[in-house]
Amino acid sequence: MEKREELYAGKAKSVYYTDDADKLILHYRNDTSAFDGAKIEQLDRKGEINNKFSAFIMEKLEAAGVPTHHEGLLSAEESLVKKLDMFPIECVVRNIATGSITKRLGVEDGISLNPPTFEFFLKNDELHDPMINEYHIRSFGWADDEAIEKMKELTFKVNDVLTKLFDDVGLLLVDYKLEFGRFQGQIYLGDEFTPDGCRLWDVETRKKLDKDRFRQGLGGVVEAYEEVAHRIGVDLT
Ligand code: C5P
């Protein structure tokens, strides 16, 4: 697989064309950002950990019947993926209320949500990723009904698979964000699943083992990601 010119540089990953028009290379960098890019730092080894972490999770999801863009690891910090036509939408499921929902709705931090709740956000840093509803998505043509239903179905299916996977190693999957896209007419899970885009708490101590350590200046960010990776069995060698 030949790496060609850069298509796009995001806040934590760079995306490259390849000699196959249907495939892209994702390069996970050490850059760590929060607050829509207002806080950025380089965290040694994070790119490699997240690359291997996301590959591991995508393979578990694929095995459970969730179509993902993941094709395989190429190097410590790079993966090969299908070139999806991405929806400009973020899908969030919350099993426990924390983060933006507590500020938005004035609800208590840390309460369990039964059933889990679902939110759509528009991917737009300048607007700080505003929350949107299905009517917005349809009216502005960001996705059609079929895609909306599929994104919800797959996001909840991911919840079933990953809640169990993390629960088995003493971790609470608090919430997470997914992004989807279309490839040859089918909807696939794209982007990444890493501690950068989810919240994971130790079930006993409720210690945060995700990007909130960076957002809140708690330290030990990479060590926390590594701990989660080790617990679930990601090979970091
Ligand atoms: O900030 P908020 O509480 O809405 O985040 C919900 C979940 O979505 C968290 O796990 C957070 O890490 C993730 N998220 C993300 N990228 C964003 C917004 C939220 O990964 N732009």
Coordinates of C-alpha atoms and ligand atoms in Angstrom, one line a residue:
M1 CA 0.0 0.0 0.0
E2 CA 1.6 3.3 -1.1
K3 CA 1.1 6.4 1.0
R4 CA 0.3 9.4 -1.1
E5 CA -0.5 13.1 -0.3
E6 CA -2.3 14.3 2.8
L7 CA -6.0 14.6 2.4
Y8 CA -6.8 16.2 5.7
A9 CA -5.1 16.9 9.1
G10 CA -7.5 16.7 12.1
K11 CA -6.7 17.6 15.6
A12 CA -5.2 14.2 16.5
K13 CA -5.0 12.3 13.2
S14 CA -3.8 13.0 9.7
V15 CA -5.5 11.3 6.8
Y16 CA -3.6 10.3 3.6
Y17 CA -4.6 9.1 0.1
T18 CA -3.2 5.8 -1.0
D19 CA -2.7 4.2 -4.5
D20 CA -6.2 2.6 -4.0
A21 CA -8.9 5.2 -4.5
D22 CA -11.1 3.3 -2.0
K23 CA -8.6 3.3 0.9
L24 CA -7.1 5.9 3.2
I25 CA -4.3 5.8 5.7
L26 CA -5.0 7.2 9.2
H27 CA -1.9 8.5 11.1
Y28 CA -2.6 8.8 14.8
R29 CA -0.4 11.6 16.1
N30 CA 0.6 12.4 19.7
D31 CA -1.3 15.7 19.6
T32 CA -4.0 15.8 22.2
S33 CA -6.6 18.6 22.0
A34 CA -9.5 19.8 24.1
F35 CA -12.1 22.6 24.1
D36 CA -12.3 22.6 20.3
G37 CA -8.5 22.9 19.9
A38 CA -8.0 25.7 22.5
K39 CA -5.8 23.3 24.6
I40 CA -3.3 21.3 22.6
E41 CA -0.3 19.2 23.9
Q42 CA 1.9 16.5 22.6
L43 CA 1.7 13.3 24.7
D44 CA 4.4 10.8 24.1
R45 CA 3.2 7.4 22.8
K46 CA -0.5 8.4 22.6
G47 CA -0.6 8.1 18.8
E48 CA 0.6 4.5 19.0
I49 CA -1.7 3.5 21.9
N50 CA -4.7 5.0 20.2
N51 CA -4.0 3.4 16.8
K52 CA -3.7 0.0 18.4
F53 CA -6.6 0.6 20.7
S54 CA -9.0 1.6 17.9
A55 CA -7.9 -1.3 15.7
F56 CA -8.6 -3.7 18.6
I57 CA -12.1 -2.2 19.3
M58 CA -13.0 -2.0 15.6
E59 CA -12.1 -5.7 15.2
K60 CA -14.3 -6.6 18.2
L61 CA -17.2 -4.6 16.7
E62 CA -16.8 -6.1 13.2
A63 CA -16.9 -9.6 14.8
A64 CA -20.1 -8.6 16.5
G65 CA -21.7 -7.5 13.2
V66 CA -21.0 -3.7 13.2
P67 CA -19.6 -2.8 9.8
T68 CA -16.4 -0.6 10.3
H69 CA -14.0 1.2 8.0
H70 CA -11.1 -0.6 9.6
E71 CA -8.9 -2.7 7.3
G72 CA -5.8 -3.3 9.3
L73 CA -2.8 -1.9 11.1
L74 CA 0.0 -0.7 8.9
S75 CA 2.5 0.5 11.5
A76 CA 2.7 1.6 15.1
E77 CA 0.8 4.8 14.4
E78 CA -1.0 4.0 11.1
S79 CA -4.0 2.1 10.0
L80 CA -5.6 1.4 6.6
V81 CA -9.3 2.2 6.4
K82 CA -12.1 2.3 3.8
K83 CA -12.6 5.8 2.3
L84 CA -16.0 6.7 3.6
D85 CA -18.2 9.6 2.6
M86 CA -18.6 10.9 6.2
F87 CA -21.8 12.4 7.6
P88 CA -21.0 15.7 9.4
I89 CA -22.6 14.3 12.5
E90 CA -21.5 13.0 15.9
C91 CA -23.5 10.3 17.6
V92 CA -23.2 10.2 21.4
V93 CA -24.6 7.5 23.8
R94 CA -24.5 8.1 27.5
N95 CA -24.9 5.4 30.1
I96 CA -24.0 7.8 33.0
A97 CA -24.7 11.5 33.0
T98 CA -21.5 13.6 33.1
G99 CA -19.8 16.3 30.9
S100 CA -21.9 18.5 28.7
I101 CA -25.3 17.0 29.5
T102 CA -25.0 17.9 33.2
K103 CA -24.4 21.6 32.3
R104 CA -27.1 21.6 29.6
L105 CA -29.8 20.0 31.6
G106 CA -28.7 20.8 35.1
V107 CA -28.8 17.1 36.1
E108 CA -26.7 15.5 38.8
D109 CA -23.2 14.3 37.7
G110 CA -22.6 10.5 37.9
I111 CA -26.2 9.2 37.8
S112 CA -26.9 6.1 35.7
L113 CA -29.2 6.6 32.7
N114 CA -31.7 3.8 32.2
P115 CA -32.3 3.6 29.4
P116 CA -29.1 5.1 28.0
T117 CA -29.7 8.3 26.2
F118 CA -28.7 9.3 22.6
E119 CA -27.7 12.7 21.2
F120 CA -26.7 14.0 17.8
F121 CA -24.2 16.9 17.4
L122 CA -23.1 18.8 14.3
K123 CA -19.4 18.4 13.6
N124 CA -18.4 22.1 13.5
D125 CA -15.5 23.4 15.7
E126 CA -16.4 27.1 15.1
L127 CA -19.9 26.5 16.4
H128 CA -18.5 24.2 19.2
D129 CA -20.4 21.2 17.8
P130 CA -23.9 22.2 18.7
M131 CA -26.5 19.6 19.6
I132 CA -29.0 18.9 16.7
N133 CA -32.1 16.8 16.3
E134 CA -33.3 14.5 13.5
Y135 CA -35.4 17.3 12.0
H136 CA -32.2 19.5 11.6
I137 CA -30.4 16.5 9.9
R138 CA -33.3 16.0 7.5
S139 CA -34.0 19.6 6.7
F140 CA -30.4 20.5 6.1
G141 CA -29.7 17.3 4.2
W142 CA -26.9 16.1 6.4
A143 CA -28.3 12.5 6.2
D144 CA -31.5 10.8 5.1
D145 CA -34.0 8.9 7.2
E146 CA -32.5 5.5 6.5
A147 CA -29.0 6.7 7.5
I148 CA -30.4 8.3 10.7
E149 CA -32.0 5.1 11.7
K150 CA -28.9 3.1 10.9
M151 CA -26.6 5.4 12.8
K152 CA -28.9 5.1 15.9
E153 CA -29.2 1.3 15.5
L154 CA -25.4 0.8 15.1
T155 CA -24.5 3.3 17.9
F156 CA -26.7 1.3 20.4
K157 CA -25.3 -2.0 19.1
V158 CA -21.8 -0.7 19.9
N159 CA -23.1 0.1 23.4
D160 CA -24.2 -3.5 23.9
V161 CA -20.9 -4.9 22.7
L162 CA -18.6 -2.4 24.5
T163 CA -20.5 -2.0 27.8
K164 CA -19.9 -5.8 28.2
L165 CA -16.3 -5.7 27.0
F166 CA -15.3 -3.0 29.5
D167 CA -17.5 -4.3 32.3
D168 CA -15.6 -7.6 32.1
V169 CA -12.4 -5.8 33.2
G170 CA -13.9 -3.5 35.8
L171 CA -14.6 -0.5 33.7
L172 CA -17.7 1.6 33.2
L173 CA -18.3 2.8 29.7
V174 CA -19.8 6.2 30.7
D175 CA -20.3 7.7 27.3
Y176 CA -18.8 7.8 23.8
K177 CA -18.9 9.6 20.4
L178 CA -19.1 7.8 17.1
E179 CA -19.0 9.0 13.5
F180 CA -20.4 7.2 10.5
G181 CA -20.0 7.4 6.7
R182 CA -21.2 5.7 3.5
F183 CA -19.1 3.4 1.3
Q184 CA -20.6 1.8 -1.8
G185 CA -24.1 2.4 -0.5
Q186 CA -23.6 0.9 3.0
I187 CA -23.2 2.7 6.3
Y188 CA -20.0 2.0 8.1
L189 CA -18.6 3.1 11.5
G190 CA -15.7 5.5 10.7
D191 CA -13.2 7.6 12.7
E192 CA -11.9 6.0 15.9
F193 CA -12.8 4.4 19.2
T194 CA -10.2 5.4 21.8
P195 CA -10.1 7.0 25.2
D196 CA -9.9 10.3 23.4
G197 CA -13.6 10.0 22.4
C198 CA -15.2 8.1 25.3
R199 CA -15.3 8.2 29.0
L200 CA -14.2 5.2 31.1
W201 CA -14.3 5.0 34.8
D202 CA -12.9 2.3 37.1
V203 CA -16.0 0.6 38.5
E204 CA -14.7 0.5 42.1
T205 CA -13.0 3.9 42.5
R206 CA -14.7 5.8 39.7
K207 CA -11.1 7.0 38.7
K208 CA -11.3 8.6 35.2
L209 CA -9.2 6.7 32.6
D210 CA -10.0 8.8 29.5
K211 CA -9.4 12.2 28.0
D212 CA -11.1 14.0 31.0
R213 CA -7.7 13.5 32.6
F214 CA -6.3 15.9 30.0
R215 CA -9.3 18.2 29.9
Q216 CA -9.3 18.6 33.7
G217 CA -5.4 18.7 34.1
L218 CA -5.4 15.5 36.2
G219 CA -2.1 14.2 34.7
G220 CA -1.3 10.5 33.9
V221 CA -3.2 10.7 30.6
V222 CA -1.1 8.2 28.6
E223 CA -0.7 5.9 31.7
A224 CA -4.5 5.8 32.0
Y225 CA -5.0 4.9 28.3
E226 CA -2.3 2.2 28.7
E227 CA -4.0 0.8 31.7
V228 CA -7.3 0.5 29.9
A229 CA -5.5 -1.0 26.9
H230 CA -3.8 -3.6 29.1
R231 CA -7.0 -4.5 30.9
I232 CA -9.0 -5.2 27.7
G233 CA -6.0 -7.0 26.1
V234 CA -4.7 -4.7 23.4
D235 CA -1.2 -5.8 22.3
L236 CA 0.9 -2.6 22.7
T237 CA 4.2 -4.3 21.7
Ligands
C5P1 O1 -18.6 16.7 26.0 P1 -19.7 15.7 26.1 O2 -20.1 15.3 27.5 O3 -20.9 16.1 25.2 O4 -19.0 14.4 25.4 C1 -19.7 13.2 25.3 C2 -18.8 12.1 24.9 O5 -18.4 12.3 23.5 C3 -17.4 12.1 25.6 O6 -17.0 10.7 25.7 C4 -16.5 12.8 24.8 O7 -15.2 12.4 24.9 C5 -17.0 12.6 23.4 N1 -16.8 13.7 22.4 C6 -15.9 13.6 21.4 N2 -15.7 14.6 20.6 C7 -16.4 15.7 20.6 C8 -17.4 15.8 21.6 C9 -17.6 14.8 22.5 O8 -15.2 12.6 21.4 N3 -16.3 16.7 19.7

